[in-house]
Every structure is written in C-alpha cells, then in structure tokens.
PDB file of C-alpha atoms in Angstrom:
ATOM      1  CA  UNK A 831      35.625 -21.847   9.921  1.00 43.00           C
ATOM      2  CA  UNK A 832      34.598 -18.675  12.002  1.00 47.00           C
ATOM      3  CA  UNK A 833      34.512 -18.961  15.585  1.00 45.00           C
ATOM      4  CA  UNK A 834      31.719 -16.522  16.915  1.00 47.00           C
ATOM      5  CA  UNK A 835      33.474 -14.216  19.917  1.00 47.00           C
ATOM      6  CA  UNK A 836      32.371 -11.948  22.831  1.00 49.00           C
ATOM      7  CA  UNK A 837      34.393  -9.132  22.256  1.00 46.00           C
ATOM      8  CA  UNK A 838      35.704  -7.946  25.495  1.00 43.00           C
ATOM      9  CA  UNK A 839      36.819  -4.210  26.460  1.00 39.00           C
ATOM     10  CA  UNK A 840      40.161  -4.637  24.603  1.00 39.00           C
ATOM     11  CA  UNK A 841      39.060  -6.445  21.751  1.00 52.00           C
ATOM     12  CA  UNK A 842      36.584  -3.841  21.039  1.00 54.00           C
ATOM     13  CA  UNK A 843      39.303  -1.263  19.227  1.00 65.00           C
ATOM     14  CA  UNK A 844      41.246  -4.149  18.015  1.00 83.00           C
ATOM     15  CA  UNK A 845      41.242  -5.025  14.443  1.00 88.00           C
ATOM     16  CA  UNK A 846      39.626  -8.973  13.898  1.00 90.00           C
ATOM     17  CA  UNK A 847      41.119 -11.289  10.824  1.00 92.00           C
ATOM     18  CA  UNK A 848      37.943 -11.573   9.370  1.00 93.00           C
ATOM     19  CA  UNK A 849      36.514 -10.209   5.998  1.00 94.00           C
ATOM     20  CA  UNK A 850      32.849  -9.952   4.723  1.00 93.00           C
ATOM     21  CA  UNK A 851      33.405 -11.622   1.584  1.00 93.00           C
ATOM     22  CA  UNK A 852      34.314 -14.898   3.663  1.00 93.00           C
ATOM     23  CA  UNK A 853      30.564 -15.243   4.708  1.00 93.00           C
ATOM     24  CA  UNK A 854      27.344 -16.723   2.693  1.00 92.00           C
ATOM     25  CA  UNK A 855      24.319 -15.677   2.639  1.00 90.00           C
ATOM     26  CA  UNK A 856      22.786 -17.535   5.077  1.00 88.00           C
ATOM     27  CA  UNK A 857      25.863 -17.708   7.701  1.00 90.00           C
ATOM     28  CA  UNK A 858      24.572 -16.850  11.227  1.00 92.00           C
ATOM     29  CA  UNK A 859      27.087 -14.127  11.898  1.00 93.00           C
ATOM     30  CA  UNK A 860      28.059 -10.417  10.999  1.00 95.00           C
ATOM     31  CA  UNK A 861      31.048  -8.474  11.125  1.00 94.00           C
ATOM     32  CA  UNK A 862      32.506  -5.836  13.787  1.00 94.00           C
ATOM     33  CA  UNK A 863      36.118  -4.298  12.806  1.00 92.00           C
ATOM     34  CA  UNK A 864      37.156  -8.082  11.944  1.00 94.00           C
ATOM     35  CA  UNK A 865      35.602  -9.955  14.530  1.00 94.00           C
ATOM     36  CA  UNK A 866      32.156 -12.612  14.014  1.00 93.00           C
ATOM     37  CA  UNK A 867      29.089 -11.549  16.183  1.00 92.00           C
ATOM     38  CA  UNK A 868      27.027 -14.493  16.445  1.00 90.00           C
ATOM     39  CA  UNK A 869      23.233 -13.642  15.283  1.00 90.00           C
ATOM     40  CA  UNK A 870      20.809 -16.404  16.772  1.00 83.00           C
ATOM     41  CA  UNK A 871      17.739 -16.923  15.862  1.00 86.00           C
ATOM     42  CA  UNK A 872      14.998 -14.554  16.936  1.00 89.00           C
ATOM     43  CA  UNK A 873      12.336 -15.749  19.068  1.00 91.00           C
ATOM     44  CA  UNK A 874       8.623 -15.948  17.905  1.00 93.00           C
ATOM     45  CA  UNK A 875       7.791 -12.414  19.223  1.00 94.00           C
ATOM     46  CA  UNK A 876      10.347 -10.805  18.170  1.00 95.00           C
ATOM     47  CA  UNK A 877       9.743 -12.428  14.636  1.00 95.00           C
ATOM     48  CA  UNK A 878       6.131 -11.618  14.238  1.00 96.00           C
ATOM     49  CA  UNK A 879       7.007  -7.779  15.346  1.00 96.00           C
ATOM     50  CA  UNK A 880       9.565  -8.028  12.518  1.00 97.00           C
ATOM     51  CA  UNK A 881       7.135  -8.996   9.937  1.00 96.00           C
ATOM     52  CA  UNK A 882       4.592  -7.026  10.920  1.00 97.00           C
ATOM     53  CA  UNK A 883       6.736  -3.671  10.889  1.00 97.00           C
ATOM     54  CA  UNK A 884       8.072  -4.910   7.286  1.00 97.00           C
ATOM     55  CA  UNK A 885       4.828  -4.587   6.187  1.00 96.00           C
ATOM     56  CA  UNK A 886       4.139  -1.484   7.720  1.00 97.00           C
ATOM     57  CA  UNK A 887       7.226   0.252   6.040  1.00 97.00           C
ATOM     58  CA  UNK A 888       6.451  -1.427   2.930  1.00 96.00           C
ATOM     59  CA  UNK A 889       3.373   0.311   2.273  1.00 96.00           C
ATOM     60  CA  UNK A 890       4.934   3.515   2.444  1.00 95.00           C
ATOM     61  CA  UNK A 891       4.400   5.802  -0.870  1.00 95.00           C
ATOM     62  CA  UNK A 892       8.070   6.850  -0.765  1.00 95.00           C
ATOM     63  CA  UNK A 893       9.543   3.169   0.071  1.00 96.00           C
ATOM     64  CA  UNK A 894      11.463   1.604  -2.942  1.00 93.00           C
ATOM     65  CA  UNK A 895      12.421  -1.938  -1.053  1.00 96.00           C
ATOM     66  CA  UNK A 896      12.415  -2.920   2.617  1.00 97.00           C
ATOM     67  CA  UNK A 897      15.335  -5.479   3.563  1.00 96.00           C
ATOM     68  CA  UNK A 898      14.659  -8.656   6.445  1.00 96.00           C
ATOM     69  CA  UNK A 899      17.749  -9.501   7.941  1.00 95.00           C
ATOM     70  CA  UNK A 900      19.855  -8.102   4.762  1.00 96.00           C
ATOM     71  CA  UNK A 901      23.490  -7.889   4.518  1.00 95.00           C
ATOM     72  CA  UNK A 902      25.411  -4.622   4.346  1.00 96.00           C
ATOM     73  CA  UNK A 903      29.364  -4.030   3.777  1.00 96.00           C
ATOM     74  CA  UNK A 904      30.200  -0.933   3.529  1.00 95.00           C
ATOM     75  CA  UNK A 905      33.956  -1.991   3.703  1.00 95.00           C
ATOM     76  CA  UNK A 906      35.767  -5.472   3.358  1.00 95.00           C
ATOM     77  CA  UNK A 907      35.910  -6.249   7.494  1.00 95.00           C
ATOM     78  CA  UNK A 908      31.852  -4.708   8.369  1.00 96.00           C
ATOM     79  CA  UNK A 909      28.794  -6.766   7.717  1.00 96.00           C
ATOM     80  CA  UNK A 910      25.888  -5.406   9.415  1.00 97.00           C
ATOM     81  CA  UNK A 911      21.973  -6.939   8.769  1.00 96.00           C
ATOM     82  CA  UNK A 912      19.750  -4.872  10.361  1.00 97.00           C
ATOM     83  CA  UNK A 913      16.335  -6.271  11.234  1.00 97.00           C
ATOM     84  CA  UNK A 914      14.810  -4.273   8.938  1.00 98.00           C
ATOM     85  CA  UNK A 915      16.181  -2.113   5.879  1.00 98.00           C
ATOM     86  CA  UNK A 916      14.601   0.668   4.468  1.00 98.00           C
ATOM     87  CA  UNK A 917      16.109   2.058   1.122  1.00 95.00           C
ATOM     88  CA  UNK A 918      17.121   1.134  -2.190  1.00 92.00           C
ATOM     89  CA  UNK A 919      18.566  -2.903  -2.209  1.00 94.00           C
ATOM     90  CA  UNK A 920      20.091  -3.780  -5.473  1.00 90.00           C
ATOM     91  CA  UNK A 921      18.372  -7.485  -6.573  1.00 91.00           C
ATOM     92  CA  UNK A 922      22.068  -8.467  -7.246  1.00 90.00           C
ATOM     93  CA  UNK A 923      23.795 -11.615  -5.289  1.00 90.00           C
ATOM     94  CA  UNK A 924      26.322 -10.809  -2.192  1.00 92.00           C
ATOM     95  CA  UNK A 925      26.138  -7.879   0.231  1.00 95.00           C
ATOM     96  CA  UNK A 926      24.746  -4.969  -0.275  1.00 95.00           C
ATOM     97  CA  UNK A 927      27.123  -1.992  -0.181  1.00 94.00           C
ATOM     98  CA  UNK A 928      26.872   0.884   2.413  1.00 94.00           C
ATOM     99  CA  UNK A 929      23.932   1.186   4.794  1.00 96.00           C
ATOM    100  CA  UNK A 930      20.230   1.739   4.668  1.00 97.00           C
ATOM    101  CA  UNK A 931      19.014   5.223   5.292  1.00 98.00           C
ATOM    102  CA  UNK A 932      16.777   3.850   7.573  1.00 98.00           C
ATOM    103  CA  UNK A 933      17.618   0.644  10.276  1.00 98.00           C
ATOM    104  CA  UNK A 934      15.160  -0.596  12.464  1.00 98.00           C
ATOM    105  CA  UNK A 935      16.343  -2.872  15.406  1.00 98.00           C
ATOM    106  CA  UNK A 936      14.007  -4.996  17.242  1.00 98.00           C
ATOM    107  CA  UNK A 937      15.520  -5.595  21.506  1.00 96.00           C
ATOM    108  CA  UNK A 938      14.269  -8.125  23.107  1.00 95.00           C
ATOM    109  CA  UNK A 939      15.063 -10.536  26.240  1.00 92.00           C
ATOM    110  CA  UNK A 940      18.940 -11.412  25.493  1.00 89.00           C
ATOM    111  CA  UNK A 941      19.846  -7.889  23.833  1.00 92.00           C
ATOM    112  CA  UNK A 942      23.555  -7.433  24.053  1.00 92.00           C
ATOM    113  CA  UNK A 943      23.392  -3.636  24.604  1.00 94.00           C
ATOM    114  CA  UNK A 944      26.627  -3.368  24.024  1.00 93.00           C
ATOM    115  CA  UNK A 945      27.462  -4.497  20.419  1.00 94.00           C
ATOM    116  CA  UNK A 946      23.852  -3.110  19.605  1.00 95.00           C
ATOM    117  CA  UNK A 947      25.395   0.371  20.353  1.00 95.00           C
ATOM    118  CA  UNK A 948      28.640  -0.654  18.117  1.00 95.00           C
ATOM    119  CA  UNK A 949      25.965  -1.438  15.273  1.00 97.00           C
ATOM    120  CA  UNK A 950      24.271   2.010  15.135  1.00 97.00           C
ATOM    121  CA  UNK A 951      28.148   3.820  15.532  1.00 96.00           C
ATOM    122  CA  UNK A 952      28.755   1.638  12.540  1.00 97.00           C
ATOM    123  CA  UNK A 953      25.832   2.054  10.383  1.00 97.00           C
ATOM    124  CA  UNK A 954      25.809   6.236  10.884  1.00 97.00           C
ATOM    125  CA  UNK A 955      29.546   5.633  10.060  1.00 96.00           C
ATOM    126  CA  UNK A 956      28.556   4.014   6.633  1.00 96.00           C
ATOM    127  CA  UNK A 957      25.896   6.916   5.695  1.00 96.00           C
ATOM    128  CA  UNK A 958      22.276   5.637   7.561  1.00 98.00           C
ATOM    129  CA  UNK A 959      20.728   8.328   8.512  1.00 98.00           C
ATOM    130  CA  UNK A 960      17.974   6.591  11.446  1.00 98.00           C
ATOM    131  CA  UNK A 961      17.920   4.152  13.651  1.00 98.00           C
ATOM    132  CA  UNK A 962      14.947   3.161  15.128  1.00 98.00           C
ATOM    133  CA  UNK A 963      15.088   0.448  18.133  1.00 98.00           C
ATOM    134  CA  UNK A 964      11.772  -1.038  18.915  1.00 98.00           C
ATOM    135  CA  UNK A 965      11.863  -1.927  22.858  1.00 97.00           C
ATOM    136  CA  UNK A 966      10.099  -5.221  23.259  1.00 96.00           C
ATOM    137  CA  UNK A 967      10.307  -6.250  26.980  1.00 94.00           C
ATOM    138  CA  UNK A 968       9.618  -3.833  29.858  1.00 93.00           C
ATOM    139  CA  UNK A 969       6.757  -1.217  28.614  1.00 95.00           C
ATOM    140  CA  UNK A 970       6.785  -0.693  24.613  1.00 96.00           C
ATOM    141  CA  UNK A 971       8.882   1.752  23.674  1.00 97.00           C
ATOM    142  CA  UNK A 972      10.994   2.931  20.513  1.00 98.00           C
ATOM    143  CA  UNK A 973      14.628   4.479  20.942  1.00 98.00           C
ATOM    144  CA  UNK A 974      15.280   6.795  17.538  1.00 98.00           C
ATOM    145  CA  UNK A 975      18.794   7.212  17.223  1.00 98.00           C
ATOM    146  CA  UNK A 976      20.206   9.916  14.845  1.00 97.00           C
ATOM    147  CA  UNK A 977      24.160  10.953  13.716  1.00 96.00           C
ATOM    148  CA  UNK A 978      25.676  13.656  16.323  1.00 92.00           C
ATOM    149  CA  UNK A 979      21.968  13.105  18.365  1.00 93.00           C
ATOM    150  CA  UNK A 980      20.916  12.089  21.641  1.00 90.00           C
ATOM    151  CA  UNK A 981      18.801   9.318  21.586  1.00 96.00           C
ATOM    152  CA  UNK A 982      15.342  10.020  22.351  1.00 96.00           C
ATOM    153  CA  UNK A 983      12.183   7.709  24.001  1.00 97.00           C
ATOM    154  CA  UNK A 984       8.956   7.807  21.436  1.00 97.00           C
ATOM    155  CA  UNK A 985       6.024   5.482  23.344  1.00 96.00           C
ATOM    156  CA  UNK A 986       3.533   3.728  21.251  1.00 95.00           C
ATOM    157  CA  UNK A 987       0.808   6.043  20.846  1.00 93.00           C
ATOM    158  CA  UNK A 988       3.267   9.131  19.416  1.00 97.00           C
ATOM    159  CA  UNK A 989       4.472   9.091  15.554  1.00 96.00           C
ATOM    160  CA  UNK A 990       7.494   8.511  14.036  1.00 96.00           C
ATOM    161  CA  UNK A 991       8.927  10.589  11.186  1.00 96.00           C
ATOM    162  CA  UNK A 992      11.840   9.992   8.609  1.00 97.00           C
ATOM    163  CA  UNK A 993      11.743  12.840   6.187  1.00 96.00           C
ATOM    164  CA  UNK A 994      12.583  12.181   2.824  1.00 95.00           C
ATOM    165  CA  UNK A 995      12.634   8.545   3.570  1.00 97.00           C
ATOM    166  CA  UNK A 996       8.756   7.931   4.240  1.00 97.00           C
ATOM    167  CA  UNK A 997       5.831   9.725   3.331  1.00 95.00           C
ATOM    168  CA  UNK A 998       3.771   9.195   6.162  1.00 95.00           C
ATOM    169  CA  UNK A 999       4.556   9.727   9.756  1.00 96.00           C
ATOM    170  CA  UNK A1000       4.143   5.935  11.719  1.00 97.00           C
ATOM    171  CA  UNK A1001       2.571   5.253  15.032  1.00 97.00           C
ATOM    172  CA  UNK A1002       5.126   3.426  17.121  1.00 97.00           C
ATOM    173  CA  UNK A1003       2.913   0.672  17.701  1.00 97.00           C
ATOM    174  CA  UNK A1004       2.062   0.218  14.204  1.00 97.00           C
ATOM    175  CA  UNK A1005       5.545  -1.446  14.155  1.00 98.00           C
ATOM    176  CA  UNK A1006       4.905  -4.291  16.387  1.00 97.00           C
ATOM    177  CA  UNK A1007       1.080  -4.510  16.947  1.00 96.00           C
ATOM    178  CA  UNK A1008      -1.028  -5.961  13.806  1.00 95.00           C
ATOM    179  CA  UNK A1009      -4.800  -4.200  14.027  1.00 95.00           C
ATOM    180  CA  UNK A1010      -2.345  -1.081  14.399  1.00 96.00           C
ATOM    181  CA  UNK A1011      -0.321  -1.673  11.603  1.00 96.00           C
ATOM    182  CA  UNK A1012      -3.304  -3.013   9.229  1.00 94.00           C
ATOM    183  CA  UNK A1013      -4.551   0.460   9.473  1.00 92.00           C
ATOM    184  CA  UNK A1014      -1.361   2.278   8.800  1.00 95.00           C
ATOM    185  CA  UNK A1015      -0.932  -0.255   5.517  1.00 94.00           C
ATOM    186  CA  UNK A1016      -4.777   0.531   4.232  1.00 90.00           C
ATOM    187  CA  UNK A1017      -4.101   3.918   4.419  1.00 91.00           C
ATOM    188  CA  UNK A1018      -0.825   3.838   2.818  1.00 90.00           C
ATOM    189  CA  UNK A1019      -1.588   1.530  -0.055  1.00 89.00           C
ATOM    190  CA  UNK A1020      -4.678   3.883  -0.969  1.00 88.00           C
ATOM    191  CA  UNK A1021      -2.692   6.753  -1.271  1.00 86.00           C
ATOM    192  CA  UNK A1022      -0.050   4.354  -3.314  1.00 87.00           C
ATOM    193  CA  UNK A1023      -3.405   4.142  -5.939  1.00 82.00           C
ATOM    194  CA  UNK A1024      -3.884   8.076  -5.496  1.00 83.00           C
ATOM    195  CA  UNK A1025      -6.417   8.618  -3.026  1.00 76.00           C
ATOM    196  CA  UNK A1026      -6.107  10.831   0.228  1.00 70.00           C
ATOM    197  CA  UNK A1027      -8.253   8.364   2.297  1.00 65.00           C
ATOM    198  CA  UNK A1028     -11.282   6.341   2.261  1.00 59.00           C
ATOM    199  CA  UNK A1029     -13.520   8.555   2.346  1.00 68.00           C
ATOM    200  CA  UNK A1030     -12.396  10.145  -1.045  1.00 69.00           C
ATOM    201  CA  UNK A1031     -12.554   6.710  -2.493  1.00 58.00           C
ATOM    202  CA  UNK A1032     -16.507   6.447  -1.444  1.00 64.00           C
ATOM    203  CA  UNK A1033     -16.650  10.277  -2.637  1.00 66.00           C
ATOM    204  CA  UNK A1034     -15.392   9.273  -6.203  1.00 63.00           C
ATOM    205  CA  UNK A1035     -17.795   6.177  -6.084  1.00 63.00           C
ATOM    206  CA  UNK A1036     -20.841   8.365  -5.207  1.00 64.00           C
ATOM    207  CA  UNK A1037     -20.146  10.748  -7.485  1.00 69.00           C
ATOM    208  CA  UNK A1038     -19.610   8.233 -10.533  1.00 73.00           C
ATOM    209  CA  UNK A1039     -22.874   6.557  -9.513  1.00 69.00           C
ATOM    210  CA  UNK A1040     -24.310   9.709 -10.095  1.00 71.00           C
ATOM    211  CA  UNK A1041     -22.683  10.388 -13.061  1.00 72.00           C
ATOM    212  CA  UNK A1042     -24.320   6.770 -14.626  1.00 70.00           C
ATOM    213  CA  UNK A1043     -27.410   7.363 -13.001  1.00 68.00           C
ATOM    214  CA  UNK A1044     -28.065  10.755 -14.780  1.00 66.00           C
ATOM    215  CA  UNK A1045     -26.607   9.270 -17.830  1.00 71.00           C
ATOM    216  CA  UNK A1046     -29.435   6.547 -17.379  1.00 70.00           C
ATOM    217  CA  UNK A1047     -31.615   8.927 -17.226  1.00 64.00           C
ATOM    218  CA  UNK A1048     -31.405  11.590 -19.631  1.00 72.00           C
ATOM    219  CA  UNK A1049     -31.092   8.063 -21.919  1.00 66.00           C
ATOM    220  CA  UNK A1050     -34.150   6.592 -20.622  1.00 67.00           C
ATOM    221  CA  UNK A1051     -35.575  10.435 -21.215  1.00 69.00           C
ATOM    222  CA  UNK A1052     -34.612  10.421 -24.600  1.00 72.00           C
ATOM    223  CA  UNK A1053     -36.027   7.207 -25.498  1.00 72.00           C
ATOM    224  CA  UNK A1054     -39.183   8.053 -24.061  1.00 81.00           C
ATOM    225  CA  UNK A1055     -39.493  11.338 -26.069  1.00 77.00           C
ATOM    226  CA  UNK A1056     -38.768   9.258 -28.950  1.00 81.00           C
ATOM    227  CA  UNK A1057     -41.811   6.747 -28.700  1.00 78.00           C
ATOM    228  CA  UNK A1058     -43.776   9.814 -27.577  1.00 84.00           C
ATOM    229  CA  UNK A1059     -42.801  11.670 -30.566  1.00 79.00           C
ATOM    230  CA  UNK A1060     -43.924   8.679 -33.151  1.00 79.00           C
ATOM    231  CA  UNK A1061     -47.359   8.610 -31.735  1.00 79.00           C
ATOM    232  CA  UNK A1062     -47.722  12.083 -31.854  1.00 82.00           C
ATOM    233  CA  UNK A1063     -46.773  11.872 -35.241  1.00 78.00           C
ATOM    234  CA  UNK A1064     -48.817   8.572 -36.148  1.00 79.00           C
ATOM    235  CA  UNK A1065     -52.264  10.781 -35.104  1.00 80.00           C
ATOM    236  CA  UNK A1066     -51.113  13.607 -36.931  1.00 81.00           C
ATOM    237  CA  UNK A1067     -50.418  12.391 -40.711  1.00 78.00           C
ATOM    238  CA  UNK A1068     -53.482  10.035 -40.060  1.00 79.00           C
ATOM    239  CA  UNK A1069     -55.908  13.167 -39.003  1.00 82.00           C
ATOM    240  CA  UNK A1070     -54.363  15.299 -42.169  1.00 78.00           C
ATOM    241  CA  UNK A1071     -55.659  12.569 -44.462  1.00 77.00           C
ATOM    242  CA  UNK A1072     -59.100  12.711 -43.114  1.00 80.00           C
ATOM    243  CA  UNK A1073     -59.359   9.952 -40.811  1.00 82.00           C
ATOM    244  CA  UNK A1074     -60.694  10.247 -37.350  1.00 83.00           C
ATOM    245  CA  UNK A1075     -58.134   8.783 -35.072  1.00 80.00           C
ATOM    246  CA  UNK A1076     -60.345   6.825 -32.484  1.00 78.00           C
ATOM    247  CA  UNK A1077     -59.757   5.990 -28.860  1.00 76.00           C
ATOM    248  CA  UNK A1078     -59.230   2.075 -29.480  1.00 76.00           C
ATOM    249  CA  UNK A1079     -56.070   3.237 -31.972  1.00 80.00           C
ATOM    250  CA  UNK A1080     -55.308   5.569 -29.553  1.00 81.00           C
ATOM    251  CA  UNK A1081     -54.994   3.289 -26.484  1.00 82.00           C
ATOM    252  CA  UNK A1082     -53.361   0.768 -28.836  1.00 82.00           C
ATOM    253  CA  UNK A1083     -50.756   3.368 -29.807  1.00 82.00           C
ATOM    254  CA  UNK A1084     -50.137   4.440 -26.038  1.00 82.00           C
ATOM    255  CA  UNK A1085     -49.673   0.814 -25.274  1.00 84.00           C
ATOM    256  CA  UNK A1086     -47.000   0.607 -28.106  1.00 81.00           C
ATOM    257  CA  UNK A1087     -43.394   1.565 -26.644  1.00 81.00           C
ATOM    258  CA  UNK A1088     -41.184  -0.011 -29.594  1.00 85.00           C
ATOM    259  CA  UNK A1089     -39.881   2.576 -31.948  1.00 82.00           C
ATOM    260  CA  UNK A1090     -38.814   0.259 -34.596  1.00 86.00           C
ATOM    261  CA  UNK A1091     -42.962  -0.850 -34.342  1.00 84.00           C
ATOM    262  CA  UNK A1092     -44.076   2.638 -34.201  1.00 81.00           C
ATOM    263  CA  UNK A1093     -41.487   4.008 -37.306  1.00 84.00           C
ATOM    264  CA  UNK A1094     -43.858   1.012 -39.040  1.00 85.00           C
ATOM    265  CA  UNK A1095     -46.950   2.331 -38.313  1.00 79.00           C
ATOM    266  CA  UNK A1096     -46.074   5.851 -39.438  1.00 78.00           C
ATOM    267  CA  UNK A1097     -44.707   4.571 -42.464  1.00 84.00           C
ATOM    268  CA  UNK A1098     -48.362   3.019 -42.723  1.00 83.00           C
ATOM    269  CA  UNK A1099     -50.117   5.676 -41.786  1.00 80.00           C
ATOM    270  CA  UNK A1100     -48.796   7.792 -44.701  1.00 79.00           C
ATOM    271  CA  UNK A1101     -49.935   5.180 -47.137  1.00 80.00           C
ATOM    272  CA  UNK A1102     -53.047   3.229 -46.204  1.00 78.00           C
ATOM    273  CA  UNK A1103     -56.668   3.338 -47.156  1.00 76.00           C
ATOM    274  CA  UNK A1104     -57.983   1.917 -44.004  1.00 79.00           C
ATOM    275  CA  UNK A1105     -57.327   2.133 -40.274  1.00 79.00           C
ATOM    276  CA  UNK A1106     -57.562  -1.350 -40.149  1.00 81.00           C
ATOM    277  CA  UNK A1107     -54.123  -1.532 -41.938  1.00 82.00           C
ATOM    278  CA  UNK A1108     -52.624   0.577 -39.489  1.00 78.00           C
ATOM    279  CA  UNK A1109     -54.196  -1.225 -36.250  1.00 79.00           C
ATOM    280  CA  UNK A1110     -52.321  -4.464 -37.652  1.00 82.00           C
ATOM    281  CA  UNK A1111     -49.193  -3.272 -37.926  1.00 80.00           C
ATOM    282  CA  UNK A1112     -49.430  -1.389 -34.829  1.00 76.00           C
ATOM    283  CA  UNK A1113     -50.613  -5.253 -33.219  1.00 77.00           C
ATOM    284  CA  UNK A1114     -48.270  -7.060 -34.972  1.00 70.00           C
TER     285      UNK A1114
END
C-alpha cells in the first residue's frame, strides 16, 4: 500500500520508491520523483468551476479532447492529473504518456503552493507548453505560467490566449463563471458548424427566406400567367369560329382558375356547336 507523504525540504530532491504503473485509475494520489501526493477530493466550488471551464475549452474549434482529472506519466516515477487537460488523450486504458499542451489548475482554500509549483516544473519538463492557474479565493484571478517565463496575473475581464492550441482567445471568467462561459460555448460551437457569429446565422436565414419567397413567387407568377393564358385563348378560338363570346362566359371563365378545367374548355371550344357545351364544361 502507498502511504501519502508531505515532502519536506530534503525529501524534495530525493528520489521516492514509487512507480506510476503501481497506481489504478481511480487511486487518490499522483507521483513526484517517487514519492505519493495525496489528491483529496475537491470541494463543491472548486468542482463546479472545473466543469464549467471543461466545457468552455471543449467548445473550442481547435480542441481535439479535454481531460478531468486525467493521468499523465511521462516517465515510470511521475504521474501528474491536472484539473483539466487540453490536447490529444489516446481512448486507450492506463496513463497517458507525456503532458498536455495545455494544464489548467484550479487553487482554492487548502492549496499546497508548494508541490503546485513542483507540478508546473514537472509538466514544462514533460513538453506542456501552458499552465493556467485559476485563483479561486481572495479576488478572481488567473496565474499563466509559461517554460523559461515569469508568471503573469490576467483578472477576469482580460482574455486568455494559447496559440496553436485554441482558436479563440477566453475571458478569464468564462472559466469559472457559467452565464460567462455559456456565451463563450455558443459562440464557439457556431463557428464549430461554420458560422462567424449569430448574426451570420440570421443573415443566411433571411437571405434563404428570400430566396423561397421569390421562388414562391415567380411560381405563383407563372401559374397565374398560365390560367390567364387559357382564357385568353378560350375567347380567341371561340370568336374565330363566329361566336360572340358573352359577358356571362366571360365572368364564368374569369372565375375559373384550374388549368386542367380550362385545357378542357379549350379543347371544347375548338370543337363545339354551341356555347352551351362550353359553359358546362367550364361549370363542371
């Protein structure tokens, strides 16, 4: 059985007798040079800002996977599970290899400061390029740590930006606060569907209801010059022949809008002997 430690000042460049591959998924520790670090549960803040910044980085065009609490050796005595992973995370069983180009951290009351500063050393060391550390007592706040950096204060309302990890830049606040990050995920799951924003979703709506509506129309248009065209026609082969084309046949052929009827009636028209033929047709 591992026995979680405190590492004091000695211990800290010691080598520890333990290696990765004796933990299970599920074990509440990770791995330092050899030596256990006991992870305890997070409390119910810092768990909701967890799973509300997962969400947030999820959304991103450019993010492949995001990790909660997932496992990474990048040799036989480190095991480091950042809060949150942002990268590539192989659906295979047992650590993950290396380190996520992107680690967020989430401090709140209880932080030890100390091995949380061993953790970035040792992530940079095994290839992750940020390391974000959302503050969550005192005022809100996010650290960003970077290889051969200072580390640098970014408050809520300013962006954060990971090049060639995420498309979008992030609001700080986005990664803790929900009506912040709902935004930030609208936004990036329209442009995961190809649109810039919303407003060039209602622009491409618009502009296909215009599109239907003049289709509608020049439809509706053509029909109507069809029916038109049939009456027209009806008078016409009906006056030829010598009859006079009076106003009750003529209301009763403006009142007719069916082509199929009115195709009838000029088929009628060509061949009758009385006007009386063609009314009933035209009536039915």
């Amino acid at each position: 059985m591992i026995f979680p430690m405190k590492r004091n000042s000695q211990q800290l460049g010691s080598q520890g007798p333990f290696r990765a591959d004796q933990l299970r998924s599920g074990d509440p520790y990770e791995l330092s040079n050899g030596h256990p670090i006991l992870c305890l549960p997070k409390s119910g803040r810092r768990a909701k800002a967890v799973s509300v910044g997962a969400a947030v980085l999820a959304s991103d065009p450019a993010v492949q996977d995001v990790g909660v609490d997932t496992g990474f050796s990048p040799s036989p005595d480190v095991l480091r599970a950042p809060d949150l992973s942002v990268g590539e995370i192989p659906d295979l069983p047992g650590w993950a290899e290396g380190a996520p180009p992107l680690a967020v951290e989430y401090a709140d009351t209880g932080q030890d400061e100390a091995d949380l500063r061993i953790k970035i050393q040792e992530l940079f060391a095994a290839g992750t390029r940020y390391v974000w550390v959302v503050r969550l007592t005192g005022p809100r706040r996010l650290e960003v740590h970077q290889p051969g950096q200072g580390m640098h204060i970014v408050n809520p309302e300013e962006q954060l930006e990971a090049p060639g990890i995420l498309t979008n830049p992030v609001p700080v606040k986005a990664l803790y606060d929900r009506e912040t990050a709902n935004q930030v995920i609208f936004r990036n799951l329209l442009q995961r569907e190809g649109y810039a924003s919303l407003e060039e979703v209602r622009a491409e709506g618009e502009a296909q209801g215009r599109a239907e509506g003049e289709a509608q129309g020049r439809a509706l248009g053509e029909a109507e010059g069809e029916v038109q065209g049939l009456r027209e026609a009806v008078v016409e082969v009906l006056t030829a022949r010598g009859f006079a084309v009076a106003g009750d046949l003529r209301t009763a052929l403006a009142g007719c809008g069916d082509p199929a009827v009115l195709r009838s009636v000029l088929r009628q028209s060509a061949i009758t002997s009385s006007l009386a033929e063609v009314v009933a047709v035209l009536r039915g």
